[in-house]
Coordinates of C-alpha atoms in Angstrom, one line a residue:
Chain A
M1 CA 27.6 -33.2 5.6
F2 CA 28.2 -31.1 8.8
P3 CA 29.3 -32.3 12.1
K4 CA 26.1 -32.9 13.9
C5 CA 25.8 -31.8 17.5
E6 CA 25.8 -34.8 19.8
L7 CA 23.2 -33.5 22.2
P8 CA 19.8 -32.9 20.7
S9 CA 19.2 -30.0 23.0
G10 CA 22.6 -28.4 22.3
P11 CA 22.9 -24.9 20.9
K12 CA 21.7 -24.7 17.3
F13 CA 23.1 -22.3 14.7
L14 CA 20.0 -20.2 14.4
E15 CA 16.8 -20.8 16.3
I16 CA 13.6 -18.9 15.7
D17 CA 11.6 -19.7 18.9
A18 CA 7.8 -19.1 19.1
V19 CA 8.0 -15.7 17.4
D20 CA 4.8 -13.6 17.4
R21 CA 4.6 -10.2 15.9
V22 CA 1.6 -8.0 16.7
F23 CA 1.3 -4.5 15.2
P24 CA -0.9 -2.0 17.1
T25 CA -3.3 -0.3 14.7
P26 CA -6.1 2.2 15.4
Q27 CA -8.6 -0.7 14.8
G28 CA -6.9 -2.8 17.4
P29 CA -3.9 -5.1 17.4
Y30 CA -3.1 -6.9 14.1
V31 CA -1.4 -10.2 14.5
A32 CA 1.1 -10.6 11.6
L33 CA 3.0 -13.7 12.7
Q34 CA 2.0 -16.3 15.2
G35 CA 4.1 -19.0 16.7
I36 CA 6.9 -19.2 14.2
D37 CA 9.4 -22.0 15.1
L38 CA 12.3 -22.7 12.9
T39 CA 15.9 -23.9 13.2
I40 CA 18.5 -23.3 10.6
E41 CA 21.7 -25.5 10.3
P42 CA 25.0 -23.9 9.5
G43 CA 25.5 -23.8 5.7
E44 CA 21.9 -24.2 5.0
F45 CA 19.9 -22.1 2.5
I46 CA 16.3 -21.5 3.6
C47 CA 13.6 -19.9 1.6
A48 CA 10.5 -18.4 3.1
I49 CA 7.7 -18.4 0.6
G50 CA 4.1 -17.1 0.8
H51 CA 1.7 -14.6 -0.8
S52 CA 2.5 -11.0 -0.5
G53 CA 1.6 -9.5 2.8
C54 CA 1.8 -12.8 4.6
G55 CA 4.6 -11.4 6.9
K56 CA 7.6 -13.2 5.4
S57 CA 9.5 -9.9 5.2
T58 CA 8.5 -9.2 8.8
L59 CA 10.0 -12.5 9.8
L60 CA 13.2 -11.7 8.0
N61 CA 13.4 -8.3 9.6
I62 CA 13.0 -9.9 13.0
V63 CA 15.9 -12.2 12.3
A64 CA 17.9 -9.2 11.0
G65 CA 17.1 -7.4 14.3
L66 CA 15.5 -4.5 12.4
D67 CA 12.2 -5.4 13.9
R68 CA 11.4 -6.9 17.3
A69 CA 9.3 -9.9 18.0
S70 CA 6.3 -9.2 20.2
A71 CA 6.8 -12.6 21.9
G72 CA 9.4 -15.3 21.5
G73 CA 12.9 -14.6 20.2
V74 CA 15.7 -15.4 17.8
I75 CA 18.9 -17.1 19.0
L76 CA 22.0 -17.0 16.8
E77 CA 24.8 -19.3 18.0
G78 CA 23.4 -19.3 21.5
K79 CA 23.0 -15.5 21.8
E80 CA 19.8 -13.8 21.6
V81 CA 19.3 -11.3 18.7
R82 CA 18.7 -7.9 20.3
G83 CA 19.3 -5.6 17.4
P84 CA 20.7 -5.4 13.9
G85 CA 24.4 -6.2 13.3
P86 CA 26.8 -7.0 10.5
D87 CA 26.9 -10.7 11.4
R88 CA 23.4 -10.9 9.9
M89 CA 23.9 -8.8 6.8
V90 CA 20.8 -8.0 4.8
V91 CA 20.5 -7.8 1.0
F92 CA 17.6 -5.4 0.7
Q93 CA 14.8 -5.7 -1.8
N94 CA 15.6 -2.3 -3.4
H95 CA 19.4 -2.6 -3.1
S96 CA 19.6 0.4 -0.7
L97 CA 23.0 1.5 -2.0
L98 CA 24.0 5.0 -0.9
P99 CA 23.8 7.0 -4.1
W100 CA 26.6 9.4 -3.1
L101 CA 29.1 6.6 -2.8
T102 CA 30.8 4.7 -5.6
V103 CA 30.5 0.9 -5.8
R104 CA 33.8 0.5 -4.1
Q105 CA 32.9 3.0 -1.3
N106 CA 29.6 1.4 -0.7
I107 CA 31.2 -2.0 -0.1
A108 CA 34.1 -0.4 1.8
L109 CA 31.8 1.4 4.2
G110 CA 30.9 -1.9 5.9
V111 CA 34.3 -3.5 5.5
N112 CA 36.1 -0.6 7.2
R113 CA 33.6 -0.8 10.0
V114 CA 33.7 -4.6 10.6
F115 CA 37.4 -5.1 9.9
A116 CA 38.6 -2.0 11.6
H117 CA 41.4 -4.0 13.2
L118 CA 42.9 -5.0 9.8
P119 CA 45.5 -2.8 8.0
K120 CA 44.3 -0.7 5.2
G121 CA 45.8 -2.8 2.4
E122 CA 44.0 -5.9 3.6
R123 CA 40.7 -4.2 3.9
R124 CA 41.1 -2.9 0.3
Q125 CA 41.9 -6.4 -0.8
I126 CA 38.7 -7.7 0.8
V127 CA 36.7 -5.0 -1.1
D128 CA 38.4 -5.9 -4.4
E129 CA 37.9 -9.6 -3.9
H130 CA 34.2 -9.1 -3.5
I131 CA 33.9 -6.7 -6.4
D132 CA 35.5 -9.4 -8.5
M133 CA 33.2 -12.1 -7.0
V134 CA 30.2 -10.3 -8.5
H135 CA 32.1 -9.4 -11.7
L136 CA 31.9 -5.7 -11.2
R137 CA 35.6 -4.7 -11.6
P138 CA 34.9 -2.4 -14.6
A139 CA 32.2 -0.6 -12.6
A140 CA 34.1 -0.3 -9.3
D141 CA 34.4 3.4 -9.4
K142 CA 31.0 4.2 -10.7
Y143 CA 28.0 5.6 -8.8
P144 CA 24.9 3.5 -8.4
R145 CA 22.9 5.7 -10.7
E146 CA 25.2 4.7 -13.5
L147 CA 24.5 1.0 -13.0
S148 CA 21.7 -1.2 -14.2
G149 CA 19.2 -2.8 -11.7
G150 CA 21.0 -6.1 -11.8
M151 CA 24.4 -4.6 -11.2
K152 CA 23.1 -2.6 -8.3
Q153 CA 21.7 -5.8 -6.7
R154 CA 25.0 -7.5 -7.3
V155 CA 26.7 -4.7 -5.4
G156 CA 24.2 -5.2 -2.6
I157 CA 25.1 -8.9 -2.5
A158 CA 28.8 -8.1 -2.6
R159 CA 28.4 -5.5 0.2
A160 CA 26.7 -8.1 2.3
L161 CA 29.1 -10.9 1.6
A162 CA 32.2 -8.8 2.1
L163 CA 31.4 -8.6 5.9
R164 CA 31.6 -12.4 6.1
P165 CA 28.2 -12.6 7.8
K166 CA 27.3 -15.7 9.8
L167 CA 23.9 -15.5 8.2
L168 CA 23.0 -13.8 4.9
L169 CA 19.5 -12.4 4.8
L170 CA 17.9 -11.7 1.4
D171 CA 14.6 -9.9 1.1
E172 CA 13.2 -10.6 -2.3
P173 CA 16.6 -9.6 -3.8
F174 CA 15.6 -10.3 -7.4
G175 CA 12.0 -9.2 -7.3
A176 CA 12.5 -6.0 -9.3
L177 CA 14.7 -7.5 -12.0
D178 CA 13.9 -8.8 -15.5
A179 CA 13.8 -12.6 -16.0
L180 CA 17.2 -12.9 -17.7
T181 CA 19.1 -10.9 -15.1
R182 CA 17.2 -12.7 -12.4
G183 CA 18.3 -16.1 -13.7
R184 CA 21.9 -15.1 -14.0
L185 CA 22.0 -13.6 -10.5
Q186 CA 20.3 -16.7 -9.0
E187 CA 23.1 -18.8 -10.5
Q188 CA 25.8 -16.5 -9.3
L189 CA 24.3 -16.4 -5.8
M190 CA 24.0 -20.1 -5.7
E191 CA 27.6 -20.5 -6.8
I192 CA 28.9 -18.1 -4.2
C193 CA 26.8 -19.7 -1.4
N194 CA 28.0 -23.2 -2.3
H195 CA 31.6 -22.2 -2.6
H196 CA 31.8 -20.3 0.7
Q197 CA 29.3 -22.5 2.6
I198 CA 27.1 -19.5 3.5
S199 CA 24.1 -19.9 5.6
A200 CA 21.3 -17.9 4.2
M201 CA 17.6 -17.1 4.6
M202 CA 15.8 -15.6 1.7
V203 CA 12.3 -14.3 1.2
T204 CA 10.6 -14.8 -2.1
H205 CA 7.3 -15.5 -3.8
D206 CA 8.9 -17.2 -6.8
V207 CA 8.5 -21.0 -6.6
D208 CA 11.2 -21.8 -9.1
E209 CA 13.7 -19.5 -7.4
A210 CA 13.0 -21.1 -4.1
L211 CA 13.4 -24.6 -5.5
L212 CA 16.7 -23.8 -7.3
L213 CA 18.4 -22.2 -4.3
S214 CA 17.1 -23.8 -1.1
D215 CA 17.8 -26.8 1.0
R216 CA 14.5 -26.3 2.7
I217 CA 11.5 -24.2 1.8
V218 CA 9.3 -22.7 4.6
M219 CA 5.8 -22.1 3.4
L220 CA 3.9 -19.4 5.3
T221 CA 0.1 -19.3 5.5
N222 CA -1.7 -16.2 4.6
G223 CA -2.0 -13.5 7.2
P224 CA -3.4 -12.4 9.6
A225 CA -1.7 -14.6 12.1
A226 CA 0.5 -16.2 9.5
R227 CA 2.3 -19.4 10.7
I228 CA 4.5 -22.0 9.1
G229 CA 2.1 -24.2 7.1
Q230 CA 4.6 -26.7 5.7
I231 CA 8.3 -27.2 5.3
L232 CA 9.6 -28.8 2.1
T233 CA 13.0 -30.4 2.1
V234 CA 14.6 -29.9 -1.3
D235 CA 16.8 -32.9 -1.8
L236 CA 17.9 -32.0 -5.4
P237 CA 21.6 -32.8 -5.8
R238 CA 24.1 -30.0 -5.8
P239 CA 25.6 -28.4 -7.7
R240 CA 22.4 -27.4 -9.3
E241 CA 21.9 -25.6 -12.6
R242 CA 19.0 -23.5 -13.5
L243 CA 18.3 -25.2 -16.8
T244 CA 18.9 -28.8 -15.9
V245 CA 17.4 -28.9 -12.4
V246 CA 13.9 -29.0 -13.9
N247 CA 14.7 -32.3 -15.5
H248 CA 15.1 -34.0 -12.1
P249 CA 12.3 -36.5 -11.5
A250 CA 11.4 -35.0 -8.2
Y251 CA 11.3 -31.4 -9.4
Y252 CA 7.8 -31.2 -10.6
R253 CA 6.4 -33.2 -7.6
M254 CA 8.0 -30.6 -5.3
R255 CA 6.9 -27.7 -7.5
G256 CA 3.4 -29.1 -7.5
E257 CA 3.4 -29.3 -3.7
L258 CA 4.5 -25.6 -3.4
V259 CA 2.0 -24.3 -6.0
D260 CA -0.8 -26.4 -4.5
F261 CA 0.0 -24.9 -1.1
L262 CA 0.0 -21.4 -2.4
N263 CA -3.2 -22.0 -4.3
R264 CA -4.9 -23.4 -1.3
Q265 CA -3.9 -20.3 0.7
K266 CA -5.3 -18.1 -2.1
A267 CA -8.5 -20.1 -2.2
R268 CA -8.9 -19.9 1.5
K269 CA -8.6 -16.1 1.4
Q270 CA -11.1 -15.8 -1.4
L271 CA -13.5 -18.0 0.5
Q272 CA -13.1 -15.9 3.5
L273 CA -13.9 -12.8 1.4
A274 CA -16.9 -14.6 -0.3
R275 CA -18.2 -15.7 3.1
A276 CA -18.0 -12.2 4.5
K277 CA -19.9 -10.9 1.5
G278 CA -22.5 -13.6 1.7
L279 CA -23.3 -12.8 5.3
V280 CA -23.7 -9.1 4.5
R281 CA -26.1 -10.0 1.7
Q282 CA -28.2 -12.1 4.1
R283 CA -28.5 -9.4 6.6
E284 CA -29.6 -6.9 3.9
N285 CA -32.3 -9.1 2.5
L286 CA -33.7 -12.0 4.5
E287 CA -35.5 -13.6 1.6
K288 CA -32.2 -14.4 -0.1
T289 CA -30.4 -17.4 1.4
T290 CA -27.0 -18.8 0.9
L291 CA -26.8 -22.3 -0.5
D292 CA -23.6 -24.3 -0.5
L293 CA -23.7 -26.9 -3.3
G294 CA -20.4 -28.5 -2.3
F295 CA -18.1 -30.2 -4.8
I296 CA -19.4 -30.7 -8.4
P297 CA -17.4 -32.8 -10.8
L298 CA -16.1 -30.9 -13.9
T299 CA -18.7 -32.2 -16.4
D300 CA -21.6 -31.8 -14.1
C301 CA -20.9 -28.2 -13.3
A302 CA -21.2 -27.1 -16.9
P303 CA -24.8 -25.9 -16.5
L304 CA -23.6 -23.7 -13.7
A305 CA -20.2 -22.7 -15.1
S306 CA -21.2 -21.5 -18.6
P307 CA -24.0 -19.1 -17.4
W308 CA -21.6 -18.0 -14.6
K309 CA -18.9 -17.1 -17.2
R310 CA -21.5 -15.1 -19.1
V311 CA -22.4 -13.1 -16.0
F312 CA -25.9 -14.5 -16.2
F313 CA -26.4 -14.9 -12.5
A314 CA -25.2 -11.4 -11.6
D315 CA -27.8 -10.0 -14.1
Q316 CA -30.5 -11.9 -12.3
G317 CA -29.3 -10.5 -8.9
L318 CA -27.9 -13.9 -7.8
D319 CA -24.6 -14.2 -6.2
V320 CA -23.0 -17.4 -7.4
N321 CA -19.4 -18.3 -6.5
L322 CA -17.5 -21.1 -8.2
V323 CA -14.2 -22.1 -6.7
R324 CA -11.9 -24.5 -8.4
G325 CA -11.3 -27.5 -6.2
T326 CA -9.3 -30.7 -6.7
G327 CA -11.7 -33.3 -5.5
W328 CA -14.3 -34.3 -2.9
G329 CA -11.8 -34.5 -0.1
R330 CA -10.3 -31.1 -0.7
S331 CA -13.6 -29.4 -1.1
P332 CA -13.3 -26.1 0.8
K333 CA -15.8 -25.9 3.6
I334 CA -18.0 -22.9 4.0
Chain B
M1 CA 28.0 60.2 -8.6
N2 CA 31.3 59.0 -7.3
K3 CA 31.3 55.2 -7.7
G4 CA 30.6 53.0 -10.6
L5 CA 27.7 50.5 -10.8
A6 CA 30.0 47.5 -10.4
L7 CA 31.5 49.0 -7.2
Q8 CA 28.0 49.7 -5.9
I9 CA 26.9 46.2 -6.6
W10 CA 30.1 44.9 -5.0
E11 CA 29.2 46.7 -1.8
S12 CA 25.8 45.1 -1.8
L13 CA 27.2 41.7 -2.6
R14 CA 29.7 41.9 0.2
R15 CA 26.9 42.5 2.7
V16 CA 24.8 39.7 1.2
A17 CA 27.8 37.4 1.3
I18 CA 28.4 38.0 5.1
G19 CA 24.7 37.8 6.1
Y20 CA 24.0 34.8 3.8
T21 CA 27.0 32.9 5.0
L22 CA 26.0 33.4 8.6
A23 CA 22.5 32.3 7.8
A24 CA 23.7 29.2 6.0
V25 CA 25.9 28.2 8.9
V26 CA 23.2 28.9 11.6
G27 CA 20.5 27.4 9.3
I28 CA 22.2 24.2 8.5
G29 CA 23.5 23.7 12.1
G30 CA 20.2 24.6 13.7
G31 CA 18.3 22.6 11.1
I32 CA 20.3 19.4 11.8
A33 CA 19.8 20.0 15.5
I34 CA 16.0 20.4 15.3
G35 CA 15.7 17.7 12.6
T36 CA 17.3 15.1 14.7
N37 CA 15.6 16.0 17.9
K38 CA 11.8 15.6 17.8
L39 CA 11.2 17.5 21.1
L40 CA 13.3 20.4 19.9
F41 CA 11.5 20.4 16.6
R42 CA 8.1 20.6 18.3
A43 CA 9.3 23.4 20.6
C44 CA 10.8 25.5 17.9
D45 CA 8.6 25.0 14.9
P46 CA 5.7 27.4 15.9
F47 CA 8.3 30.2 16.4
F48 CA 9.9 29.6 13.1
Q49 CA 6.6 29.5 11.3
I50 CA 5.7 32.9 12.8
L51 CA 9.1 34.6 12.6
R52 CA 9.6 33.6 8.9
T53 CA 6.6 35.5 7.8
I54 CA 7.8 38.8 9.2
P55 CA 8.9 40.8 6.1
P56 CA 12.7 41.5 6.0
L57 CA 12.3 45.3 6.1
A58 CA 10.2 45.1 9.3
W59 CA 13.4 43.9 11.0
L60 CA 15.4 46.9 9.9
P61 CA 14.3 49.5 12.5
I62 CA 14.8 47.0 15.4
A63 CA 18.2 46.2 14.0
L64 CA 19.1 49.8 13.7
A65 CA 18.0 50.4 17.3
A66 CA 20.1 47.4 18.5
F67 CA 23.3 47.9 16.4
R68 CA 23.1 51.7 15.9
Q69 CA 25.1 51.3 12.7
V70 CA 24.0 50.8 9.1
E71 CA 26.5 48.0 8.2
P72 CA 25.6 45.4 10.8
S73 CA 21.9 46.3 10.5
S74 CA 21.8 45.5 6.8
I75 CA 23.8 42.3 7.4
F76 CA 21.3 41.4 10.2
V77 CA 18.4 41.9 7.8
I78 CA 20.0 39.6 5.2
F79 CA 20.7 37.0 7.9
V80 CA 17.1 37.0 9.2
T81 CA 15.7 36.8 5.7
A82 CA 17.9 34.0 4.6
V83 CA 18.0 31.8 7.7
W84 CA 14.4 30.5 7.7
P85 CA 14.4 28.7 4.4
V86 CA 17.7 27.1 5.1
L87 CA 16.7 26.1 8.6
I88 CA 13.3 24.6 7.8
N89 CA 14.5 22.8 4.7
T90 CA 17.5 21.3 6.5
A91 CA 15.3 20.1 9.3
V92 CA 12.9 18.5 6.8
G93 CA 15.8 16.9 4.9
V94 CA 17.2 15.4 8.1
Q95 CA 13.8 14.1 9.1
E96 CA 13.3 12.5 5.7
V97 CA 16.4 10.3 5.5
P98 CA 14.9 7.2 3.8
Q99 CA 14.3 4.2 6.0
D100 CA 16.5 2.1 3.6
Y101 CA 19.5 4.2 4.4
R102 CA 18.8 4.2 8.1
N103 CA 18.5 0.4 8.0
V104 CA 21.9 0.1 6.2
A105 CA 23.4 2.2 9.0
R106 CA 21.7 0.1 11.6
V107 CA 22.9 -3.2 10.2
L108 CA 26.4 -1.9 9.8
Q109 CA 26.2 -0.4 13.3
L110 CA 27.7 2.9 12.1
P111 CA 28.9 5.1 14.9
R112 CA 26.9 8.4 15.3
L113 CA 29.6 10.6 13.8
Q114 CA 30.1 8.4 10.8
Y115 CA 26.3 8.1 10.3
F116 CA 26.2 11.9 10.3
W117 CA 28.9 12.4 7.7
T118 CA 28.2 9.4 5.4
I119 CA 24.4 9.1 5.6
L120 CA 22.6 12.0 7.2
L121 CA 24.3 14.9 5.6
P122 CA 24.5 13.6 2.0
S123 CA 20.9 12.4 2.2
A124 CA 19.7 15.9 3.4
A125 CA 22.0 17.7 1.0
P126 CA 19.3 18.2 -1.8
Y127 CA 17.0 19.7 0.8
I128 CA 19.7 22.0 2.2
F129 CA 20.5 23.3 -1.3
T130 CA 16.9 23.9 -2.1
G131 CA 16.7 26.0 1.1
M132 CA 20.0 27.8 0.2
R133 CA 18.7 28.6 -3.3
I134 CA 15.5 30.1 -2.0
A135 CA 17.5 32.0 0.6
V136 CA 19.9 33.6 -1.9
G137 CA 17.0 35.0 -3.9
L138 CA 15.4 36.4 -0.8
S139 CA 18.6 38.0 0.4
W140 CA 19.1 39.8 -2.9
L141 CA 15.5 41.1 -2.6
A142 CA 16.1 42.2 0.9
I143 CA 19.4 44.0 0.4
V144 CA 18.2 46.2 -2.3
A145 CA 15.2 47.3 -0.2
A146 CA 17.3 47.7 2.9
E147 CA 19.8 49.9 1.2
M148 CA 17.1 52.2 -0.1
L149 CA 16.2 52.9 3.5
T150 CA 19.6 53.0 5.1
G151 CA 21.4 55.1 2.4
G152 CA 25.1 55.5 2.0
V153 CA 26.4 52.9 -0.4
G154 CA 25.1 49.9 -2.3
I155 CA 22.9 49.3 -5.3
G156 CA 19.7 49.9 -3.5
F157 CA 20.8 53.3 -2.4
F158 CA 22.0 54.1 -5.9
I159 CA 18.5 53.3 -7.3
W160 CA 16.8 55.5 -4.8
D161 CA 19.3 58.3 -5.3
S162 CA 18.8 58.1 -9.1
Y163 CA 15.1 58.5 -8.6
N164 CA 15.5 61.4 -6.3
S165 CA 17.8 63.1 -8.8
S166 CA 15.5 62.2 -11.7
R167 CA 18.2 60.2 -13.4
M168 CA 15.7 57.7 -14.9
S169 CA 18.2 56.2 -17.4
D170 CA 20.6 55.4 -14.7
L171 CA 17.8 53.9 -12.7
I172 CA 16.9 51.5 -15.5
V173 CA 20.5 50.4 -16.1
A174 CA 20.8 49.7 -12.3
L175 CA 17.6 47.6 -12.4
I176 CA 19.0 45.5 -15.2
Y177 CA 22.2 45.0 -13.2
V178 CA 20.2 44.0 -10.2
G179 CA 18.2 41.5 -12.2
V180 CA 21.3 40.0 -13.8
V181 CA 23.2 39.7 -10.6
G182 CA 20.2 38.0 -8.9
F183 CA 20.0 35.5 -11.7
V184 CA 23.7 34.7 -11.5
L185 CA 23.5 34.2 -7.7
D186 CA 20.6 31.8 -8.1
K187 CA 22.3 29.8 -10.8
A188 CA 25.5 29.8 -8.9
I189 CA 23.9 28.1 -5.9
Y190 CA 22.0 25.8 -8.3
Y191 CA 25.2 24.6 -10.0
L192 CA 27.0 24.4 -6.7
G193 CA 24.3 22.1 -5.4
K194 CA 24.4 20.0 -8.6
A195 CA 28.1 19.5 -8.2
V196 CA 27.9 18.6 -4.6
V197 CA 24.8 16.4 -4.5
Q198 CA 25.1 12.8 -5.8
S199 CA 21.4 11.9 -6.3
D200 CA 20.0 8.5 -7.0
G201 CA 18.9 9.5 -10.5
T202 CA 15.9 7.1 -10.4
Chain C
M1 CA -13.4 -5.9 38.1
T2 CA -12.2 -3.1 40.3
A3 CA -10.1 -1.8 37.5
S4 CA -13.1 -1.5 35.2
S5 CA -15.2 0.2 37.8
T6 CA -12.5 2.8 38.6
T7 CA -12.1 3.7 34.9
G8 CA -15.9 4.0 34.6
V9 CA -16.0 6.5 37.5
A10 CA -13.0 8.4 36.1
K11 CA -14.5 8.8 32.7
P12 CA -15.3 12.5 32.5
P13 CA -11.9 13.7 33.8
G14 CA -10.4 10.9 31.7
A15 CA -11.6 12.6 28.6
A16 CA -10.0 15.9 29.6
K17 CA -6.9 14.0 30.4
D18 CA -6.9 12.3 27.1
W19 CA -7.2 15.6 25.4
L20 CA -4.4 17.0 27.4
Q21 CA -2.3 14.0 26.7
K22 CA -2.8 14.4 23.0
L23 CA -2.2 18.1 23.0
G24 CA 0.4 18.3 25.7
P25 CA 3.4 17.2 23.6
Q26 CA 2.3 19.7 20.9
V27 CA 1.7 22.7 23.2
L28 CA 4.0 22.2 26.1
P29 CA 7.4 22.3 24.4
P30 CA 6.8 25.6 22.6
L31 CA 5.3 27.1 25.7
L32 CA 8.4 26.2 27.8
L33 CA 10.7 27.5 25.1
L34 CA 8.7 30.8 25.0
I35 CA 9.1 31.2 28.7
F36 CA 12.8 30.5 28.5
L37 CA 13.3 32.9 25.6
L38 CA 11.4 35.7 27.4
F39 CA 13.6 35.1 30.4
V40 CA 16.8 35.3 28.4
W41 CA 15.5 38.5 26.6
E42 CA 14.7 40.0 30.0
V43 CA 18.1 39.3 31.4
L44 CA 19.9 40.5 28.2
C45 CA 18.0 43.8 28.2
A46 CA 18.1 44.3 31.9
G47 CA 20.7 47.2 32.0
D48 CA 20.1 50.7 32.9
K49 CA 19.5 52.0 29.4
P50 CA 19.1 49.0 27.2
R51 CA 19.1 49.3 23.4
L52 CA 16.0 47.2 23.2
P53 CA 13.2 47.1 25.8
P54 CA 12.8 43.9 27.8
P55 CA 9.5 42.1 27.6
T56 CA 8.2 43.5 30.9
A57 CA 8.9 47.0 29.7
I58 CA 7.1 46.3 26.4
V59 CA 4.0 45.2 28.2
K60 CA 4.2 48.2 30.5
D61 CA 4.9 50.9 27.9
S62 CA 2.6 49.5 25.2
W63 CA -0.2 48.3 27.3
R64 CA -2.8 50.5 25.6
L65 CA -1.7 49.0 22.2
I66 CA -2.0 45.5 23.5
S67 CA -5.1 45.8 25.5
D68 CA -7.2 47.8 23.2
P69 CA -6.5 47.1 19.5
F70 CA -9.7 48.8 18.4
S71 CA -9.1 52.1 20.2
I72 CA -10.1 55.2 18.1
A73 CA -8.8 57.9 20.4
A74 CA -5.4 59.2 19.8
V75 CA -2.7 57.8 22.1

């Protein structure tokens, strides 16, 4: 679809190169991200998905330049990202509109800054064009507090797009919205991105949202030291529609892959917690020992599962943990 | 008695207006300066915390000694009463600009001056008006007390004079006037703030 | 190795240094400002018959008040 660069080592559109992010805490350094490598092609829509707290927003902030990588770096069109700038405009999770400016003024703030060289009329035209793009003409002179959550987020998107950014960054932009508004906004965003060939990187924890919008989905493992666990290429044909895309034969396979990845991350975390607990118990009372029974097929585990559900073991002072696994091979190791 | 109550109050209000305006200008300016500069804030804060607890009337003798006139002394007392709440609230308001708005400014690479007018000042405005509202109440308290001591004109002197001449009815009328004017001043600043500040509403 | 041994030796003064490093940024700026303000005050009230006494004069004239707050004898 896009003219491929002849040289494999030629400058990429966006390159995230071995990015680490370590936060100093009073308990010692906390590694949030470790060894993140990713390239984004022009016009590509990338979603980063993962459980909350896995560092996906941190990654986005590093690309935006709002945060600095502890090691490694981000290169946009051959230039290293050293700070925030309007070429990587962000749509913030909580819209971040300035409450003392109207919709028009909020959008104009950036436009006047970035297109300072254009005459006034042209700048106004850009603002109007983007107000129309998100269908907010009737609300153009209203203040943010007079708008609904969805409308505010649309203003946020319009504000970002009006600056014609090279890369649009979206930090869970629809997280705080109700399902209906969310769906409508997803479609609008997709339409705009397709129409204007916008490169975008979005952070989300919604599997369906990621599948609908992305060309590729980057799955992050749970922190600490989160890294890219898997990258899923979403080859659903475009243009996509929210209601019909689920009928594509590949949709549920990909959805299953994503959900499975997220579940495994969750299970791993629970196991880590359980293991930590078990060790503490052992130290408290040496007579109690930890026993790992391994994988038990569904029917065979009934004698364990039903008393477990009735909190029988806990009453007897036994600490029994049942973790749902998918088969012998996937049995999580303790 | 040679002057009516409204004229007496007008005299007091004039002094309050001058002292209060000075305090607002110095308070907002100084507050922004120490709010944006951490080092300056650390250096000044202990002094402000001590100075602001000195009662207004305790400043009066030193003001009289320095200015040797009643008028500037009363204005100074108003100023020194009103400046601390404005100063401290402004500084806090400037420090508390939400990270979201700072991020917007950073991404747009707003120049310093534009950041000041479009983000810092509007964001700190609610704090500034809170400080100004506290200050106007304190100024009104201080002027009545100061005028009782300095004499001459003003509603404070009128009250003291009424007491000395045993005109209790006049005194009570004056008190009601003082209360009503104080209430109006407070509400005036409140509505001014409401008209100027565009808050989030969430 | 040498680094660890030097830090081990410097431990007791290191603690004092830590304390100073923590408190320094809190205490030093107000202290410097105080000295500066006292200086300005001194200069402003340096005339022959100033309206307000400069800090040095205050300390000299009111020394009894400053040094002996619990004095019972009449001044």
